[in-house]
Amino acid sequence: MTQPLGPLMLDLEGPELQKQEVELLERPEVGGVILFARNIKDANQVRELSVELRKIRPDILLAIDQEGGRVQRLKIGVTRLPSMARLAAGYEEDPKRVTQCCQDAGWLLGMEMAACGLDFSFAPVLDVNGGSSTVIGDRSFSSDPQIVATLGGAFIAGLKEAGMASVGKHFPGHGGVAADSHIELPVDPRPFAELRAQDMVPFEQLASRLDGIMPAHVVYPDFDKKPAGFSRSWLGLLREELGFKGTIFSDDLSMAGAGVAGDPASRVRKALEAGCDMVLVCNDRAAALDALNVCRSVSGKRQTKLRYGRARPDLDALAALSRWRRVHAKLEALAEAETPRRLDDEH
């Protein structure tokens, strides 16, 4: 029988485990670890770190932000991925080719991350690019919600081919605000009807296919005065109207956009009360320790479904696969033309 997992996902200080981190990971409240650039040297080191983490906690979820473009934590020993906007270029002229390219990219990402010992990446980004958000920008497939839904769906299909879970973000859409929720709380004043007709389209169409969803640290006052990740109304709509049955992750609760919910313990409690299954507390060890008390005796089984369930591909043998060679060459060529801005704390 599948044992439930604790709701807390936290980070590590560096590329090697510290003694105090081992003790922290043994706590049942901790259900996952997310890797950032500071934890990573190359693909082989990530694979070794994953093995070490699973010796301590065989059941723990291991995640990464490996979207491509500006947000790619692991860069050495794996394919350099283009941004989603670059991947989507040319859709209007040749939708079949671009859709297949997105599916191939999802497959390759899934194979490489699985080979490194990880369970999933927080991908794909399903935000519709409204033109004003620099924090989203080319992380989005398109300014057209239907194209985002189509190409996001293809990316999800590719991940599934590789046996990897998909986590869409940032519900109900972060692409329409200029403010960056890492440093302030964005407010999107648009009417709910407009959000429903635009930004929510990809989430509505893909809710039944996604394994996880991350809500935005954004306030949409026409619907609720609380940010989406702290809103029972938004997360209730996601569950009840959109029929989403997977895991709801909070965005990092150490971000400035989460500050409206109070101190670290209050943020964790309010996110869980709103309906989040797992909460991320990163880049603030004191906050993570405070979160342990709030998470005591809280656990769930939804998040266990995100574990990578197949025999993992061999990292050193991926190049023997003709599909990997073909897709790798294509994605590397697309990425070569880009000069991504580094965003090491992006979700």
Short mmCIF file of C-alpha atoms in Angstrom, two decimals:
data_model
loop_
_atom_site.label_atom_id
_atom_site.label_comp_id
_atom_site.label_asym_id
_atom_site.label_seq_id
_atom_site.Cartn_x
_atom_site.Cartn_y
_atom_site.Cartn_z
CA MET A 1 0.00 0.00 0.00
CA THR A 2 1.28 3.48 -0.88
CA GLN A 3 2.31 5.40 2.21
CA PRO A 4 1.36 9.09 2.37
CA LEU A 5 4.02 11.78 2.12
CA GLY A 6 4.57 14.88 4.18
CA PRO A 7 3.56 18.19 2.57
CA LEU A 8 6.85 20.12 2.85
CA MET A 9 9.27 20.47 -0.08
CA LEU A 10 12.52 22.20 0.75
CA ASP A 11 15.93 22.94 -0.74
CA LEU A 12 19.57 22.21 0.08
CA GLU A 13 22.44 24.60 0.75
CA GLY A 14 24.97 23.23 -1.74
CA PRO A 15 26.01 20.30 -3.94
CA GLU A 16 26.83 18.04 -0.96
CA LEU A 17 24.50 17.08 1.84
CA GLN A 18 25.18 18.65 5.24
CA LYS A 19 24.71 16.75 8.51
CA GLN A 20 21.84 18.98 9.60
CA GLU A 21 20.16 18.43 6.23
CA VAL A 22 20.27 14.67 6.71
CA GLU A 23 18.51 15.09 10.04
CA LEU A 24 15.96 17.38 8.41
CA LEU A 25 15.23 14.93 5.59
CA GLU A 26 14.52 12.19 8.11
CA ARG A 27 11.55 14.18 9.39
CA PRO A 28 8.25 12.73 8.10
CA GLU A 29 6.90 16.23 7.42
CA VAL A 30 9.42 16.56 4.58
CA GLY A 31 8.03 14.96 1.43
CA GLY A 32 10.28 16.45 -1.23
CA VAL A 33 13.48 18.24 -2.20
CA ILE A 34 13.89 20.74 -5.03
CA LEU A 35 17.32 21.30 -6.56
CA PHE A 36 18.59 24.74 -7.55
CA ALA A 37 21.68 25.74 -9.54
CA ARG A 38 23.76 25.96 -6.36
CA ASN A 39 23.15 22.24 -5.76
CA ILE A 40 24.34 21.22 -9.20
CA LYS A 41 27.72 20.64 -10.83
CA ASP A 42 26.74 18.35 -13.70
CA ALA A 43 24.39 15.50 -14.60
CA ASN A 44 26.54 12.79 -13.04
CA GLN A 45 26.76 14.67 -9.75
CA VAL A 46 22.96 15.11 -9.70
CA ARG A 47 22.54 11.38 -10.27
CA GLU A 48 24.89 10.65 -7.36
CA LEU A 49 23.13 13.18 -5.13
CA SER A 50 19.78 11.60 -5.98
CA VAL A 51 21.10 8.18 -4.94
CA GLU A 52 22.40 9.65 -1.67
CA LEU A 53 19.08 11.33 -0.93
CA ARG A 54 17.15 8.13 -1.56
CA LYS A 55 19.40 6.20 0.82
CA ILE A 56 18.16 8.54 3.53
CA ARG A 57 14.54 8.65 2.31
CA PRO A 58 13.64 6.10 -0.40
CA ASP A 59 10.15 7.60 -0.72
CA ILE A 60 11.12 11.27 -1.09
CA LEU A 61 10.18 13.26 -4.20
CA LEU A 62 13.07 14.91 -6.05
CA ALA A 63 12.22 17.89 -8.27
CA ILE A 64 13.89 20.58 -10.33
CA ASP A 65 13.00 23.66 -12.40
CA GLN A 66 14.22 22.57 -15.83
CA GLU A 67 12.01 24.50 -18.24
CA GLY A 68 14.58 25.56 -20.80
CA GLY A 69 15.75 29.00 -21.90
CA ARG A 70 16.21 31.29 -18.89
CA VAL A 71 15.20 28.63 -16.39
CA GLN A 72 17.48 25.62 -16.64
CA ARG A 73 19.20 24.56 -13.44
CA LEU A 74 21.13 21.62 -14.84
CA LYS A 75 23.26 22.64 -17.80
CA ILE A 76 26.28 20.33 -17.97
CA GLY A 77 25.82 16.78 -19.19
CA VAL A 78 22.28 17.26 -20.52
CA THR A 79 20.70 18.98 -23.53
CA ARG A 80 20.63 22.76 -23.61
CA LEU A 81 16.93 23.55 -23.97
CA PRO A 82 15.46 26.54 -25.82
CA SER A 83 12.78 28.73 -24.27
CA MET A 84 9.19 27.71 -24.89
CA ALA A 85 8.68 30.78 -27.07
CA ARG A 86 11.60 29.70 -29.25
CA LEU A 87 10.25 26.16 -29.35
CA ALA A 88 6.86 27.48 -30.49
CA ALA A 89 8.25 29.72 -33.25
CA GLY A 90 6.74 28.96 -36.65
CA TYR A 91 3.55 27.39 -35.31
CA GLU A 92 1.29 29.42 -37.59
CA GLU A 93 3.22 28.28 -40.69
CA ASP A 94 3.70 24.63 -39.71
CA PRO A 95 1.64 23.62 -36.67
CA LYS A 96 2.22 19.89 -37.12
CA ARG A 97 6.01 20.24 -37.09
CA VAL A 98 6.08 22.59 -34.10
CA THR A 99 3.62 20.48 -32.11
CA GLN A 100 5.76 17.39 -32.66
CA CYS A 101 8.86 19.37 -31.69
CA CYS A 102 7.22 20.31 -28.37
CA GLN A 103 6.28 16.70 -27.73
CA ASP A 104 9.84 15.61 -28.51
CA ALA A 105 11.18 18.27 -26.13
CA GLY A 106 8.96 16.98 -23.33
CA TRP A 107 10.12 13.42 -24.01
CA LEU A 108 13.79 14.37 -24.00
CA LEU A 109 13.44 16.44 -20.83
CA GLY A 110 11.68 13.55 -19.12
CA MET A 111 14.28 11.00 -20.17
CA GLU A 112 17.21 13.16 -19.07
CA MET A 113 15.73 14.13 -15.71
CA ALA A 114 14.73 10.52 -15.01
CA ALA A 115 18.26 9.39 -15.86
CA CYS A 116 19.56 11.91 -13.31
CA GLY A 117 17.41 10.32 -10.61
CA LEU A 118 14.75 13.03 -10.46
CA ASP A 119 10.99 12.47 -10.29
CA PHE A 120 9.76 15.54 -12.15
CA SER A 121 10.47 19.06 -13.34
CA PHE A 122 8.12 21.94 -12.61
CA ALA A 123 7.06 22.16 -16.25
CA PRO A 124 5.43 23.13 -18.52
CA VAL A 125 4.75 26.85 -18.09
CA LEU A 126 1.13 27.37 -19.18
CA ASP A 127 0.98 31.12 -18.69
CA VAL A 128 -0.31 33.09 -21.66
CA ASN A 129 2.15 35.84 -22.56
CA GLY A 130 0.26 39.09 -22.08
CA GLY A 131 3.22 41.18 -23.20
CA SER A 132 3.81 43.01 -19.92
CA SER A 133 5.41 40.32 -17.76
CA THR A 134 9.21 40.15 -17.90
CA VAL A 135 9.26 37.30 -15.40
CA ILE A 136 7.17 35.16 -17.80
CA GLY A 137 7.94 36.56 -21.25
CA ASP A 138 9.60 33.90 -23.40
CA ARG A 139 8.92 31.22 -20.79
CA SER A 140 5.42 31.17 -22.33
CA PHE A 141 4.66 29.30 -25.54
CA SER A 142 2.55 32.12 -26.94
CA SER A 143 0.24 35.10 -26.46
CA ASP A 144 -2.54 32.95 -27.95
CA PRO A 145 -4.20 30.82 -25.24
CA GLN A 146 -5.18 28.08 -27.67
CA ILE A 147 -1.60 27.74 -28.92
CA VAL A 148 -0.40 27.55 -25.30
CA ALA A 149 -2.94 24.79 -24.65
CA THR A 150 -2.01 22.86 -27.79
CA LEU A 151 1.76 23.06 -27.36
CA GLY A 152 1.56 22.63 -23.60
CA GLY A 153 -0.49 19.50 -24.22
CA ALA A 154 2.12 18.20 -26.64
CA PHE A 155 4.87 18.83 -24.08
CA ILE A 156 2.84 16.95 -21.45
CA ALA A 157 2.39 14.05 -23.88
CA GLY A 158 6.16 13.92 -24.36
CA LEU A 159 6.79 13.86 -20.63
CA LYS A 160 4.27 11.03 -20.30
CA GLU A 161 6.05 9.07 -23.03
CA ALA A 162 9.18 9.28 -20.89
CA GLY A 163 7.25 8.16 -17.81
CA MET A 164 7.51 11.56 -16.11
CA ALA A 165 4.85 13.63 -14.36
CA SER A 166 3.89 17.12 -15.55
CA VAL A 167 3.37 20.15 -13.33
CA GLY A 168 1.72 23.15 -15.01
CA LYS A 169 2.20 26.69 -13.74
CA HIS A 170 1.15 29.36 -12.73
CA PHE A 171 -2.64 28.95 -12.30
CA PRO A 172 -4.77 30.87 -13.23
CA GLY A 173 -2.10 32.77 -15.19
CA HIS A 174 0.86 35.01 -14.35
CA GLY A 175 1.38 36.41 -17.84
CA GLY A 176 -0.85 39.46 -17.55
CA VAL A 177 0.99 41.39 -14.81
CA ALA A 178 4.24 43.33 -15.02
CA ALA A 179 5.21 42.87 -11.36
CA ASP A 180 7.51 40.00 -10.37
CA SER A 181 6.06 37.96 -7.49
CA HIS A 182 9.60 37.16 -6.30
CA ILE A 183 9.97 40.76 -5.13
CA GLU A 184 6.41 42.09 -4.75
CA LEU A 185 2.77 41.01 -4.81
CA PRO A 186 1.32 41.47 -8.32
CA VAL A 187 -2.32 42.43 -8.75
CA ASP A 188 -4.16 41.56 -11.96
CA PRO A 189 -7.27 43.78 -12.12
CA ARG A 190 -8.85 42.21 -15.17
CA PRO A 191 -12.43 40.94 -14.97
CA PHE A 192 -12.84 37.25 -14.16
CA ALA A 193 -14.60 36.72 -17.50
CA GLU A 194 -11.49 37.92 -19.32
CA LEU A 195 -9.23 35.67 -17.26
CA ARG A 196 -11.52 32.74 -18.01
CA ALA A 197 -11.52 33.47 -21.73
CA GLN A 198 -7.75 34.02 -21.95
CA ASP A 199 -5.33 32.95 -19.22
CA MET A 200 -7.32 30.03 -17.85
CA VAL A 201 -7.83 28.34 -21.22
CA PRO A 202 -4.68 26.16 -21.07
CA PHE A 203 -5.40 25.07 -17.50
CA GLU A 204 -9.03 24.33 -18.27
CA GLN A 205 -8.16 22.24 -21.32
CA LEU A 206 -5.26 20.40 -19.70
CA ALA A 207 -6.48 19.94 -16.12
CA SER A 208 -7.37 16.28 -16.69
CA ARG A 209 -3.92 15.55 -18.13
CA LEU A 210 -1.72 17.37 -15.64
CA ASP A 211 -0.27 15.55 -12.63
CA GLY A 212 0.43 18.76 -10.72
CA ILE A 213 -0.43 22.46 -10.83
CA MET A 214 1.29 25.41 -9.15
CA PRO A 215 -0.87 28.49 -8.49
CA ALA A 216 0.51 32.01 -8.83
CA HIS A 217 1.39 34.45 -6.06
CA VAL A 218 -0.90 36.94 -7.79
CA VAL A 219 -4.12 38.63 -6.61
CA TYR A 220 -7.08 38.72 -9.00
CA PRO A 221 -9.42 40.99 -7.02
CA ASP A 222 -12.42 40.56 -9.32
CA PHE A 223 -12.58 36.95 -8.09
CA ASP A 224 -10.85 36.93 -4.67
CA LYS A 225 -8.72 39.36 -2.66
CA LYS A 226 -6.27 36.61 -1.69
CA PRO A 227 -3.42 35.44 -3.94
CA ALA A 228 -4.43 32.32 -5.87
CA GLY A 229 -2.21 29.98 -3.82
CA PHE A 230 -3.89 31.07 -0.58
CA SER A 231 -7.41 31.17 -2.00
CA ARG A 232 -9.96 28.47 -1.28
CA SER A 233 -12.05 30.01 -4.03
CA TRP A 234 -9.36 29.66 -6.72
CA LEU A 235 -8.22 26.21 -5.63
CA GLY A 236 -11.82 25.12 -5.20
CA LEU A 237 -12.56 26.23 -8.75
CA LEU A 238 -9.53 24.26 -9.92
CA ARG A 239 -10.80 21.12 -8.20
CA GLU A 240 -14.54 21.43 -8.73
CA GLU A 241 -15.08 23.24 -12.03
CA LEU A 242 -11.90 22.26 -13.85
CA GLY A 243 -11.93 18.76 -12.36
CA PHE A 244 -8.26 18.72 -11.45
CA LYS A 245 -7.40 15.61 -9.39
CA GLY A 246 -3.61 15.92 -9.14
CA THR A 247 -1.24 17.59 -6.69
CA ILE A 248 -1.48 21.33 -5.99
CA PHE A 249 1.91 22.84 -5.13
CA SER A 250 2.33 26.25 -3.56
CA ASP A 251 4.86 28.47 -5.26
CA ASP A 252 7.84 29.19 -3.01
CA LEU A 253 6.44 30.61 0.20
CA SER A 254 9.64 32.57 0.82
CA MET A 255 8.88 34.81 -2.17
CA ALA A 256 7.80 38.38 -1.48
CA GLY A 257 4.48 37.72 -3.19
CA ALA A 258 3.59 35.32 -0.36
CA GLY A 259 4.28 37.90 2.36
CA VAL A 260 0.66 39.01 2.49
CA ALA A 261 -0.12 35.74 4.30
CA GLY A 262 2.08 36.64 7.29
CA ASP A 263 5.12 35.00 8.85
CA PRO A 264 6.53 31.71 7.43
CA ALA A 265 4.41 29.47 9.65
CA SER A 266 1.24 31.41 8.76
CA ARG A 267 2.03 31.18 5.05
CA VAL A 268 2.38 27.40 5.26
CA ARG A 269 -0.79 26.99 7.31
CA LYS A 270 -2.86 29.23 5.03
CA ALA A 271 -1.61 27.54 1.86
CA LEU A 272 -2.50 24.11 3.25
CA GLU A 273 -5.89 25.34 4.47
CA ALA A 274 -6.61 26.79 1.02
CA GLY A 275 -6.07 23.39 -0.58
CA CYS A 276 -2.37 23.02 -1.43
CA ASP A 277 -1.08 19.46 -1.08
CA MET A 278 2.61 20.39 -0.97
CA VAL A 279 4.23 23.66 0.06
CA LEU A 280 7.63 24.88 -1.09
CA VAL A 281 9.78 26.72 1.44
CA CYS A 282 13.10 27.56 -0.20
CA ASN A 283 16.12 29.80 0.34
CA ASP A 284 15.23 30.31 4.01
CA ARG A 285 16.22 27.50 6.38
CA ALA A 286 14.71 29.19 9.44
CA ALA A 287 11.37 29.39 7.63
CA ALA A 288 11.61 25.71 6.68
CA LEU A 289 12.19 24.79 10.32
CA ASP A 290 9.15 26.86 11.32
CA ALA A 291 7.14 25.03 8.67
CA LEU A 292 7.88 21.64 10.24
CA ASN A 293 5.65 22.38 13.22
CA VAL A 294 2.76 23.45 10.99
CA CYS A 295 3.16 20.34 8.85
CA ARG A 296 3.21 17.93 11.78
CA SER A 297 0.71 15.10 11.29
CA VAL A 298 -0.21 16.45 7.83
CA SER A 299 0.32 14.08 4.90
CA GLY A 300 -1.29 13.03 1.66
CA LYS A 301 -1.25 10.43 -1.08
CA ARG A 302 -1.81 12.67 -4.11
CA GLN A 303 1.84 13.67 -4.24
CA THR A 304 3.02 10.05 -4.22
CA LYS A 305 1.66 9.70 -7.76
CA LEU A 306 4.38 12.04 -9.03
CA ARG A 307 7.12 9.50 -8.35
CA TYR A 308 8.94 8.22 -11.40
CA GLY A 309 7.63 4.67 -11.63
CA ARG A 310 9.68 3.07 -14.40
CA ALA A 311 13.15 1.61 -14.57
CA ARG A 312 15.29 4.70 -15.02
CA PRO A 313 17.11 5.22 -18.32
CA ASP A 314 20.90 5.06 -18.19
CA LEU A 315 22.34 8.56 -18.45
CA ASP A 316 25.38 7.28 -20.32
CA ALA A 317 23.28 5.29 -22.78
CA LEU A 318 20.86 8.02 -23.92
CA ALA A 319 23.09 8.88 -26.88
CA ALA A 320 22.52 5.37 -28.21
CA LEU A 321 18.86 6.23 -28.82
CA SER A 322 18.27 7.58 -32.32
CA ARG A 323 15.34 9.71 -31.14
CA TRP A 324 17.46 11.28 -28.42
CA ARG A 325 20.24 12.12 -30.90
CA ARG A 326 17.79 13.70 -33.33
CA VAL A 327 15.89 15.74 -30.73
CA HIS A 328 19.08 16.71 -28.89
CA ALA A 329 20.58 18.17 -32.06
CA LYS A 330 17.38 20.06 -32.90
CA LEU A 331 16.97 21.57 -29.42
CA GLU A 332 20.62 22.49 -29.08
CA ALA A 333 20.43 24.33 -32.41
CA LEU A 334 17.34 26.25 -31.29
CA ALA A 335 18.94 27.13 -27.96
CA GLU A 336 22.16 28.27 -29.57
CA ALA A 337 20.49 31.39 -30.95
CA GLU A 338 19.27 32.45 -27.51
CA THR A 339 21.17 34.26 -24.76
CA PRO A 340 18.98 33.52 -21.72
CA ARG A 341 19.02 35.69 -18.63
CA ARG A 342 19.83 33.62 -15.57
CA LEU A 343 16.99 33.32 -13.05
CA ASP A 344 18.21 30.85 -10.46
CA ASP A 345 15.25 31.24 -8.11
CA GLU A 346 12.50 31.19 -10.73
CA HIS A 347 9.41 29.01 -10.48
#
